[in-house]
């Protein structure tokens, strides 16, 4: 017998899949919103697609009637709004649809639950801090630097307004970057782990990368879905930063990924001319390509999660080095086997 019902938008993504798995283990009945797509990628949730407590629904964050009907039919106790256009660089190309989905999509969902007691979690983002100096916490003034960040900021404030105006139990989790072997290949950490795995197994010559100097606070997504759940278990709705408190550069991540395979990288040159050479034989393994730069960059995100630690008892448990090792192991295994592998097993470690 399931204890509670949860509705997760964006269930086929990294966070949605890990959260669904976490809630199923807590004996929840889990309902997930999936967007219809021709590619129909359910690889992250295949492990529990047949679970009798798991249900998938077609839906779309730009369709308010659809969201309202789903909320009425499912009647969940908790909603985790994880759906969205999540790529910052892409948002510069698609600012209007990013706002439609990330900003107005959240508004539509809040309208659908306005007169209910359903608890609501909003996937807010550290990108909202933008150019604000690190470390950033709940009192830092937002300074968004992309269409993605401004859309997320609209959603963040709408959650706060619905909480204040209608007494909704609606909370923002302001999450810093969080990764895992399930991370999408278009994000820098997974791009690096995939490329390094391919290079060391002789299947790719080099990694082409954008801004090496940008710094992010990279944690493990498994720790962060635990934090999302804790936020909704609180008596009072509130807003929380979840972060590790440490930042690393893109260059650091590349060094760590190659180090997992016993390869040392030596960096030489400046700016677009900077290259990463294999220490043992001087071969170029990394080059900078301006194609991967953004019109406006967020230079450093590093969070201060003191409030979450004090009020939720939340702390990240998986270290940066373990995260990189897990991602590298998964991608090397996948390449060596030439078959599909089960990243959920690694993500669950
Ligand atoms: O991995 P990224 O694309 O993640 P970004 O932009 O920080 O956004 C992620 O984290 C946010 C939370 O802070 C989320 F809200 C958001 O949805 C997403 O999950 O890029 C990280 C950094 C950037 O500074 C980027 O310029 O890596 C730099 N970078 C350098 N070369 C690259 C590349 N990013 C990508 N994606 N690809 C590159 O080749």
GROMACS .gro file of C-alpha atoms and ligand atoms in nm:
model
  388
    1UNK     CA    1   0.000   0.000   0.000
    2UNK     CA    2   0.156   0.331  -0.111
    3UNK     CA    3   0.179   0.598   0.161
    4UNK     CA    4   0.163   0.922  -0.042
    5UNK     CA    5   0.115   1.028  -0.402
    6UNK     CA    6   0.374   1.240  -0.581
    7UNK     CA    7   0.349   1.400  -0.924
    8UNK     CA    8   0.684   1.476  -1.092
    9UNK     CA    9   0.703   1.693  -1.401
   10UNK     CA   10   1.016   1.623  -1.606
   11UNK     CA   11   1.033   1.264  -1.483
   12UNK     CA   12   1.240   1.142  -1.779
   13UNK     CA   13   1.532   1.375  -1.695
   14UNK     CA   14   1.824   1.308  -1.460
   15UNK     CA   15   1.659   1.458  -1.151
   16UNK     CA   16   1.312   1.325  -1.232
   17UNK     CA   17   1.439   0.968  -1.269
   18UNK     CA   18   1.649   0.980  -0.950
   19UNK     CA   19   1.365   1.141  -0.753
   20UNK     CA   20   1.112   0.885  -0.880
   21UNK     CA   21   1.343   0.604  -0.774
   22UNK     CA   22   1.396   0.767  -0.432
   23UNK     CA   23   1.019   0.812  -0.376
   24UNK     CA   24   0.933   0.458  -0.493
   25UNK     CA   25   1.180   0.331  -0.233
   26UNK     CA   26   0.992   0.542   0.023
   27UNK     CA   27   0.674   0.361  -0.081
   28UNK     CA   28   0.517   0.656  -0.266
   29UNK     CA   29   0.280   0.616  -0.559
   30UNK     CA   30   0.467   0.813  -0.825
   31UNK     CA   31   0.309   0.982  -1.125
   32UNK     CA   32   0.535   1.134  -1.389
   33UNK     CA   33   0.469   1.387  -1.662
   34UNK     CA   34   0.638   1.305  -1.989
   35UNK     CA   35   0.642   1.526  -2.294
   36UNK     CA   36   0.550   1.349  -2.618
   37UNK     CA   37   0.857   1.334  -2.838
   38UNK     CA   38   0.949   1.142  -3.149
   39UNK     CA   39   1.270   1.019  -2.984
   40UNK     CA   40   1.067   0.889  -2.688
   41UNK     CA   41   1.368   0.859  -2.457
   42UNK     CA   42   1.269   0.673  -2.141
   43UNK     CA   43   1.613   0.520  -2.082
   44UNK     CA   44   1.650   0.675  -1.737
   45UNK     CA   45   1.320   0.534  -1.608
   46UNK     CA   46   1.311   0.194  -1.779
   47UNK     CA   47   1.409   0.021  -1.454
   48UNK     CA   48   1.081   0.109  -1.285
   49UNK     CA   49   0.843   0.161  -1.581
   50UNK     CA   50   0.672  -0.168  -1.487
   51UNK     CA   51   0.651  -0.089  -1.114
   52UNK     CA   52   0.282  -0.097  -1.020
   53UNK     CA   53   0.327   0.221  -0.812
   54UNK     CA   54   0.466   0.414  -1.109
   55UNK     CA   55   0.242   0.584  -1.369
   56UNK     CA   56   0.337   0.792  -1.673
   57UNK     CA   57   0.115   1.062  -1.822
   58UNK     CA   58   0.161   1.258  -2.142
   59UNK     CA   59   0.155   1.629  -2.082
   60UNK     CA   60   0.305   1.964  -2.160
   61UNK     CA   61   0.398   2.265  -1.948
   62UNK     CA   62   0.251   2.492  -2.217
   63UNK     CA   63  -0.094   2.328  -2.188
   64UNK     CA   64  -0.275   2.462  -1.881
   65UNK     CA   65  -0.589   2.251  -1.933
   66UNK     CA   66  -0.382   1.935  -1.951
   67UNK     CA   67  -0.198   2.023  -1.627
   68UNK     CA   68  -0.523   2.106  -1.445
   69UNK     CA   69  -0.687   1.778  -1.552
   70UNK     CA   70  -0.382   1.577  -1.447
   71UNK     CA   71  -0.373   1.743  -1.106
   72UNK     CA   72  -0.746   1.670  -1.057
   73UNK     CA   73  -0.717   1.308  -1.174
   74UNK     CA   74  -0.400   1.218  -0.985
   75UNK     CA   75  -0.483   1.425  -0.673
   76UNK     CA   76  -0.122   1.413  -0.552
   77UNK     CA   77  -0.001   1.506  -0.203
   78UNK     CA   78   0.319   1.652  -0.346
   79UNK     CA   79   0.421   1.803  -0.680
   80UNK     CA   80   0.785   1.833  -0.785
   81UNK     CA   81   0.811   2.073  -1.078
   82UNK     CA   82   1.130   1.963  -1.253
   83UNK     CA   83   1.020   2.006  -1.614
   84UNK     CA   84   1.181   2.269  -1.827
   85UNK     CA   85   1.425   2.380  -2.090
   86UNK     CA   86   1.736   2.330  -1.879
   87UNK     CA   87   2.020   2.437  -2.109
   88UNK     CA   88   2.151   2.788  -2.045
   89UNK     CA   89   2.327   2.831  -2.382
   90UNK     CA   90   2.022   2.705  -2.575
   91UNK     CA   91   1.807   2.964  -2.396
   92UNK     CA   92   1.992   3.241  -2.585
   93UNK     CA   93   1.867   3.081  -2.910
   94UNK     CA   94   1.516   3.004  -2.781
   95UNK     CA   95   1.435   3.276  -2.524
   96UNK     CA   96   1.061   3.280  -2.592
   97UNK     CA   97   0.997   2.906  -2.564
   98UNK     CA   98   1.228   2.892  -2.260
   99UNK     CA   99   1.007   3.153  -2.092
  100UNK     CA  100   0.689   2.974  -2.204
  101UNK     CA  101   0.799   2.648  -2.042
  102UNK     CA  102   1.012   2.755  -1.745
  103UNK     CA  103   0.827   3.071  -1.640
  104UNK     CA  104   0.466   3.043  -1.759
  105UNK     CA  105   0.466   2.664  -1.723
  106UNK     CA  106   0.525   2.707  -1.351
  107UNK     CA  107   0.248   2.968  -1.334
  108UNK     CA  108   0.005   2.725  -1.504
  109UNK     CA  109   0.085   2.451  -1.256
  110UNK     CA  110   0.046   2.689  -0.960
  111UNK     CA  111  -0.291   2.804  -1.098
  112UNK     CA  112  -0.399   2.438  -1.118
  113UNK     CA  113  -0.328   2.386  -0.744
  114UNK     CA  114  -0.419   2.733  -0.616
  115UNK     CA  115  -0.723   2.610  -0.417
  116UNK     CA  116  -0.569   2.284  -0.294
  117UNK     CA  117  -0.348   2.165  -0.009
  118UNK     CA  118  -0.098   2.003  -0.246
  119UNK     CA  119   0.264   2.069  -0.148
  120UNK     CA  120   0.468   2.219  -0.432
  121UNK     CA  121   0.843   2.203  -0.499
  122UNK     CA  122   0.992   2.436  -0.760
  123UNK     CA  123   1.324   2.355  -0.925
  124UNK     CA  124   1.480   2.699  -0.892
  125UNK     CA  125   1.837   2.742  -1.004
  126UNK     CA  126   2.165   2.893  -0.889
  127UNK     CA  127   2.181   3.050  -1.238
  128UNK     CA  128   1.944   3.313  -1.094
  129UNK     CA  129   2.245   3.449  -0.897
  130UNK     CA  130   2.427   3.511  -1.225
  131UNK     CA  131   2.696   3.775  -1.175
  132UNK     CA  132   2.642   3.809  -0.796
  133UNK     CA  133   2.975   3.738  -0.620
  134UNK     CA  134   3.023   3.395  -0.456
  135UNK     CA  135   2.935   3.252  -0.213
  136UNK     CA  136   2.563   3.288  -0.284
  137UNK     CA  137   2.285   3.207  -0.038
  138UNK     CA  138   1.913   3.279   0.016
  139UNK     CA  139   1.983   3.648   0.096
  140UNK     CA  140   2.204   3.718  -0.209
  141UNK     CA  141   2.054   3.964  -0.458
  142UNK     CA  142   1.980   3.790  -0.789
  143UNK     CA  143   2.164   3.908  -1.102
  144UNK     CA  144   2.052   3.677  -1.386
  145UNK     CA  145   2.268   3.664  -1.701
  146UNK     CA  146   2.062   3.456  -1.947
  147UNK     CA  147   1.705   3.408  -2.076
  148UNK     CA  148   1.710   3.078  -1.881
  149UNK     CA  149   1.790   3.259  -1.557
  150UNK     CA  150   1.530   3.535  -1.604
  151UNK     CA  151   1.262   3.272  -1.677
  152UNK     CA  152   1.362   3.080  -1.363
  153UNK     CA  153   1.349   3.402  -1.164
  154UNK     CA  154   0.991   3.467  -1.280
  155UNK     CA  155   0.898   3.117  -1.160
  156UNK     CA  156   1.081   3.167  -0.829
  157UNK     CA  157   0.892   3.487  -0.750
  158UNK     CA  158   0.560   3.340  -0.865
  159UNK     CA  159   0.606   3.055  -0.617
  160UNK     CA  160   0.672   3.308  -0.338
  161UNK     CA  161   0.371   3.518  -0.441
  162UNK     CA  162   0.137   3.218  -0.446
  163UNK     CA  163   0.266   3.115  -0.105
  164UNK     CA  164   0.207   3.463   0.038
  165UNK     CA  165  -0.121   3.536  -0.144
  166UNK     CA  166  -0.302   3.201  -0.121
  167UNK     CA  167  -0.127   3.021   0.164
  168UNK     CA  168   0.007   2.750  -0.065
  169UNK     CA  169   0.273   2.516   0.072
  170UNK     CA  170   0.503   2.611  -0.217
  171UNK     CA  171   0.884   2.608  -0.182
  172UNK     CA  172   1.185   2.687  -0.396
  173UNK     CA  173   1.493   2.468  -0.393
  174UNK     CA  174   1.771   2.688  -0.531
  175UNK     CA  175   1.996   2.411  -0.654
  176UNK     CA  176   2.355   2.452  -0.761
  177UNK     CA  177   2.485   2.227  -1.040
  178UNK     CA  178   2.429   1.860  -0.971
  179UNK     CA  179   2.549   1.577  -1.190
  180UNK     CA  180   2.555   1.197  -1.213
  181UNK     CA  181   2.606   0.925  -1.473
  182UNK     CA  182   2.251   1.012  -1.586
  183UNK     CA  183   2.343   1.372  -1.673
  184UNK     CA  184   2.246   1.485  -2.025
  185UNK     CA  185   2.532   1.475  -2.276
  186UNK     CA  186   2.488   1.845  -2.360
  187UNK     CA  187   2.609   1.958  -2.015
  188UNK     CA  188   2.978   2.013  -1.960
  189UNK     CA  189   3.051   1.741  -1.701
  190UNK     CA  190   2.895   1.461  -1.907
  191UNK     CA  191   3.042   1.599  -2.227
  192UNK     CA  192   3.383   1.572  -2.059
  193UNK     CA  193   3.333   1.224  -1.909
  194UNK     CA  194   3.206   1.088  -2.242
  195UNK     CA  195   3.490   1.248  -2.439
  196UNK     CA  196   3.764   1.141  -2.197
  197UNK     CA  197   3.628   0.784  -2.195
  198UNK     CA  198   3.632   0.786  -2.576
  199UNK     CA  199   3.983   0.935  -2.593
  200UNK     CA  200   4.144   0.690  -2.353
  201UNK     CA  201   3.985   0.395  -2.534
  202UNK     CA  202   4.112   0.525  -2.867
  203UNK     CA  203   3.772   0.615  -3.011
  204UNK     CA  204   3.811   0.994  -3.018
  205UNK     CA  205   4.110   1.216  -3.083
  206UNK     CA  206   4.044   1.517  -2.862
  207UNK     CA  207   3.794   1.711  -2.653
  208UNK     CA  208   3.673   2.046  -2.790
  209UNK     CA  209   3.559   2.270  -2.506
  210UNK     CA  210   3.438   2.626  -2.429
  211UNK     CA  211   3.527   2.844  -2.130
  212UNK     CA  212   3.785   2.657  -1.919
  213UNK     CA  213   3.789   2.920  -1.644
  214UNK     CA  214   3.425   2.913  -1.548
  215UNK     CA  215   3.369   2.770  -1.201
  216UNK     CA  216   3.072   2.570  -1.077
  217UNK     CA  217   2.966   2.415  -0.747
  218UNK     CA  218   2.920   2.057  -0.869
  219UNK     CA  219   2.744   1.811  -0.639
  220UNK     CA  220   2.589   1.467  -0.692
  221UNK     CA  221   2.226   1.470  -0.811
  222UNK     CA  222   2.138   1.187  -0.573
  223UNK     CA  223   2.209   1.413  -0.273
  224UNK     CA  224   1.999   1.688  -0.428
  225UNK     CA  225   1.681   1.482  -0.486
  226UNK     CA  226   1.699   1.386  -0.118
  227UNK     CA  227   1.707   1.760  -0.041
  228UNK     CA  228   1.400   1.822  -0.261
  229UNK     CA  229   1.204   1.567  -0.061
  230UNK     CA  230   1.320   1.710   0.273
  231UNK     CA  231   1.202   2.057   0.164
  232UNK     CA  232   0.847   1.929   0.114
  233UNK     CA  233   0.842   1.745   0.449
  234UNK     CA  234   0.877   2.074   0.645
  235UNK     CA  235   0.577   2.215   0.833
  236UNK     CA  236   0.632   2.559   0.676
  237UNK     CA  237   0.707   2.615   0.308
  238UNK     CA  238   1.029   2.808   0.251
  239UNK     CA  239   1.320   2.860   0.008
  240UNK     CA  240   1.654   2.680   0.040
  241UNK     CA  241   1.993   2.680  -0.130
  242UNK     CA  242   2.138   2.331  -0.186
  243UNK     CA  243   2.510   2.335  -0.265
  244UNK     CA  244   2.842   2.178  -0.166
  245UNK     CA  245   3.016   2.508  -0.088
  246UNK     CA  246   3.310   2.424  -0.317
  247UNK     CA  247   3.366   2.535  -0.673
  248UNK     CA  248   3.590   2.385  -0.941
  249UNK     CA  249   3.678   2.517  -1.284
  250UNK     CA  250   3.595   2.335  -1.607
  251UNK     CA  251   3.973   2.280  -1.637
  252UNK     CA  252   3.972   2.112  -1.290
  253UNK     CA  253   3.694   1.879  -1.402
  254UNK     CA  254   3.888   1.781  -1.714
  255UNK     CA  255   4.202   1.716  -1.505
  256UNK     CA  256   4.002   1.500  -1.261
  257UNK     CA  257   3.836   1.303  -1.541
  258UNK     CA  258   4.171   1.224  -1.712
  259UNK     CA  259   4.328   1.144  -1.373
  260UNK     CA  260   4.066   0.868  -1.327
  261UNK     CA  261   4.224   0.703  -1.629
  262UNK     CA  262   4.580   0.764  -1.503
  263UNK     CA  263   4.646   1.044  -1.755
  264UNK     CA  264   4.807   1.374  -1.650
  265UNK     CA  265   4.731   1.688  -1.851
  266UNK     CA  266   4.968   1.983  -1.890
  267UNK     CA  267   4.809   2.314  -1.991
  268UNK     CA  268   4.985   2.563  -2.214
  269UNK     CA  269   4.876   2.882  -2.393
  270UNK     CA  270   4.620   3.151  -2.315
  271UNK     CA  271   4.253   3.209  -2.400
  272UNK     CA  272   4.147   3.050  -2.729
  273UNK     CA  273   4.503   2.922  -2.780
  274UNK     CA  274   4.511   2.723  -2.456
  275UNK     CA  275   4.559   2.350  -2.507
  276UNK     CA  276   4.575   2.044  -2.281
  277UNK     CA  277   4.868   1.809  -2.359
  278UNK     CA  278   4.916   1.452  -2.238
  279UNK     CA  279   5.213   1.473  -2.002
  280UNK     CA  280   5.357   1.138  -2.111
  281UNK     CA  281   5.397   1.214  -2.484
  282UNK     CA  282   5.289   1.576  -2.547
  283UNK     CA  283   4.988   1.482  -2.760
  284UNK     CA  284   4.711   1.746  -2.770
  285UNK     CA  285   4.400   1.606  -2.601
  286UNK     CA  286   4.201   1.925  -2.530
  287UNK     CA  287   4.138   2.235  -2.743
  288UNK     CA  288   3.927   2.544  -2.690
  289UNK     CA  289   3.654   2.617  -2.944
  290UNK     CA  290   3.467   2.952  -2.932
  291UNK     CA  291   3.155   2.772  -3.062
  292UNK     CA  292   3.094   2.659  -2.703
  293UNK     CA  293   3.112   3.007  -2.547
  294UNK     CA  294   2.794   3.188  -2.442
  295UNK     CA  295   2.692   3.547  -2.522
  296UNK     CA  296   2.713   3.616  -2.149
  297UNK     CA  297   2.894   3.393  -1.897
  298UNK     CA  298   2.834   3.328  -1.528
  299UNK     CA  299   3.191   3.310  -1.398
  300UNK     CA  300   3.152   3.150  -1.057
  301UNK     CA  301   2.868   2.979  -0.876
  302UNK     CA  302   2.950   2.859  -0.524
  303UNK     CA  303   2.667   2.813  -0.278
  304UNK     CA  304   2.632   2.850   0.096
  305UNK     CA  305   2.384   2.585   0.214
  306UNK     CA  306   2.399   2.675   0.586
  307UNK     CA  307   2.021   2.725   0.607
  308UNK     CA  308   1.949   2.382   0.456
  309UNK     CA  309   2.199   2.224   0.694
  310UNK     CA  310   2.045   2.391   0.999
  311UNK     CA  311   1.675   2.361   0.913
  312UNK     CA  312   1.658   2.045   0.700
  313UNK     CA  313   1.959   1.859   0.839
  314UNK     CA  314   2.069   1.830   0.476
  315UNK     CA  315   2.430   1.788   0.374
  316UNK     CA  316   2.587   1.660   0.053
  317UNK     CA  317   2.733   1.314   0.115
  318UNK     CA  318   2.902   1.232  -0.216
  319UNK     CA  319   3.232   1.411  -0.284
  320UNK     CA  320   3.347   1.579  -0.604
  321UNK     CA  321   3.610   1.309  -0.666
  322UNK     CA  322   3.356   1.027  -0.620
  323UNK     CA  323   3.119   1.204  -0.858
  324UNK     CA  324   3.386   1.229  -1.130
  325UNK     CA  325   3.490   0.867  -1.071
  326UNK     CA  326   3.131   0.743  -1.103
  327UNK     CA  327   3.073   0.934  -1.425
  328UNK     CA  328   3.401   0.813  -1.573
  329UNK     CA  329   3.340   0.450  -1.470
  330UNK     CA  330   2.993   0.453  -1.627
  331UNK     CA  331   3.111   0.602  -1.955
  332UNK     CA  332   3.420   0.380  -1.984
  333UNK     CA  333   3.203   0.073  -1.916
  334UNK     CA  334   2.952   0.181  -2.180
  335UNK     CA  335   3.221   0.234  -2.440
  336UNK     CA  336   3.405  -0.091  -2.360
  337UNK     CA  337   3.090  -0.300  -2.368
  338UNK     CA  338   2.948  -0.139  -2.683
  339UNK     CA  339   2.612  -0.217  -2.529
  340UNK     CA  340   2.368  -0.033  -2.315
  341UNK     CA  341   2.460  -0.026  -1.947
  342UNK     CA  342   2.266   0.059  -1.638
  343UNK     CA  343   2.372   0.401  -1.509
  344UNK     CA  344   2.098   0.382  -1.243
  345UNK     CA  345   2.310   0.122  -1.062
  346UNK     CA  346   2.603   0.361  -1.048
  347UNK     CA  347   2.383   0.656  -0.960
  348UNK     CA  348   2.244   0.448  -0.674
  349UNK     CA  349   2.584   0.371  -0.523
  350LIG     O1  350   2.718   2.220  -1.775
  350LIG     P1  351   2.667   2.353  -1.815
  350LIG     O2  352   2.601   2.364  -1.946
  350LIG     O3  353   2.573   2.399  -1.695
  350LIG     P2  354   2.517   2.543  -1.647
  350LIG     O4  355   2.515   2.641  -1.757
  350LIG     O5  356   2.596   2.583  -1.525
  350LIG     O6  357   2.368   2.508  -1.608
  350LIG     C1  358   2.336   2.392  -1.533
  350LIG     O7  359   2.333   2.423  -1.395
  350LIG     C2  360   2.232   2.517  -1.355
  350LIG     C3  361   2.244   2.535  -1.204
  350LIG     O8  362   2.343   2.628  -1.176
  350LIG     C4  363   2.095   2.465  -1.396
  350LIG     F1  364   2.000   2.553  -1.358
  350LIG     C5  365   2.091   2.442  -1.545
  350LIG     O9  366   1.964   2.388  -1.582
  350LIG     C6  367   2.200   2.343  -1.582
  350LIG    O10  368   2.171   2.219  -1.520
  350LIG    O11  369   2.786   2.461  -1.813
  350LIG     C7  370   2.870   2.479  -1.700
  350LIG     C8  371   2.984   2.572  -1.737
  350LIG     C9  372   2.939   2.700  -1.807
  350LIG    O12  373   3.009   2.809  -1.752
  350LIG    C10  374   2.980   2.682  -1.952
  350LIG    O13  375   3.011   2.801  -2.021
  350LIG    O14  376   3.067   2.504  -1.831
  350LIG    C11  377   3.103   2.596  -1.934
  350LIG     N1  378   3.140   2.522  -2.054
  350LIG    C12  379   3.264   2.523  -2.111
  350LIG     N2  380   3.264   2.447  -2.221
  350LIG    C13  381   3.060   2.442  -2.128
  350LIG    C14  382   3.138   2.395  -2.233
  350LIG     N3  383   2.930   2.406  -2.112
  350LIG    C15  384   2.876   2.320  -2.202
  350LIG     N4  385   2.747   2.281  -2.186
  350LIG     N5  386   2.951   2.273  -2.309
  350LIG    C16  387   3.082   2.307  -2.330
  350LIG    O15  388   3.148   2.263  -2.425
   0.00000   0.00000   0.00000
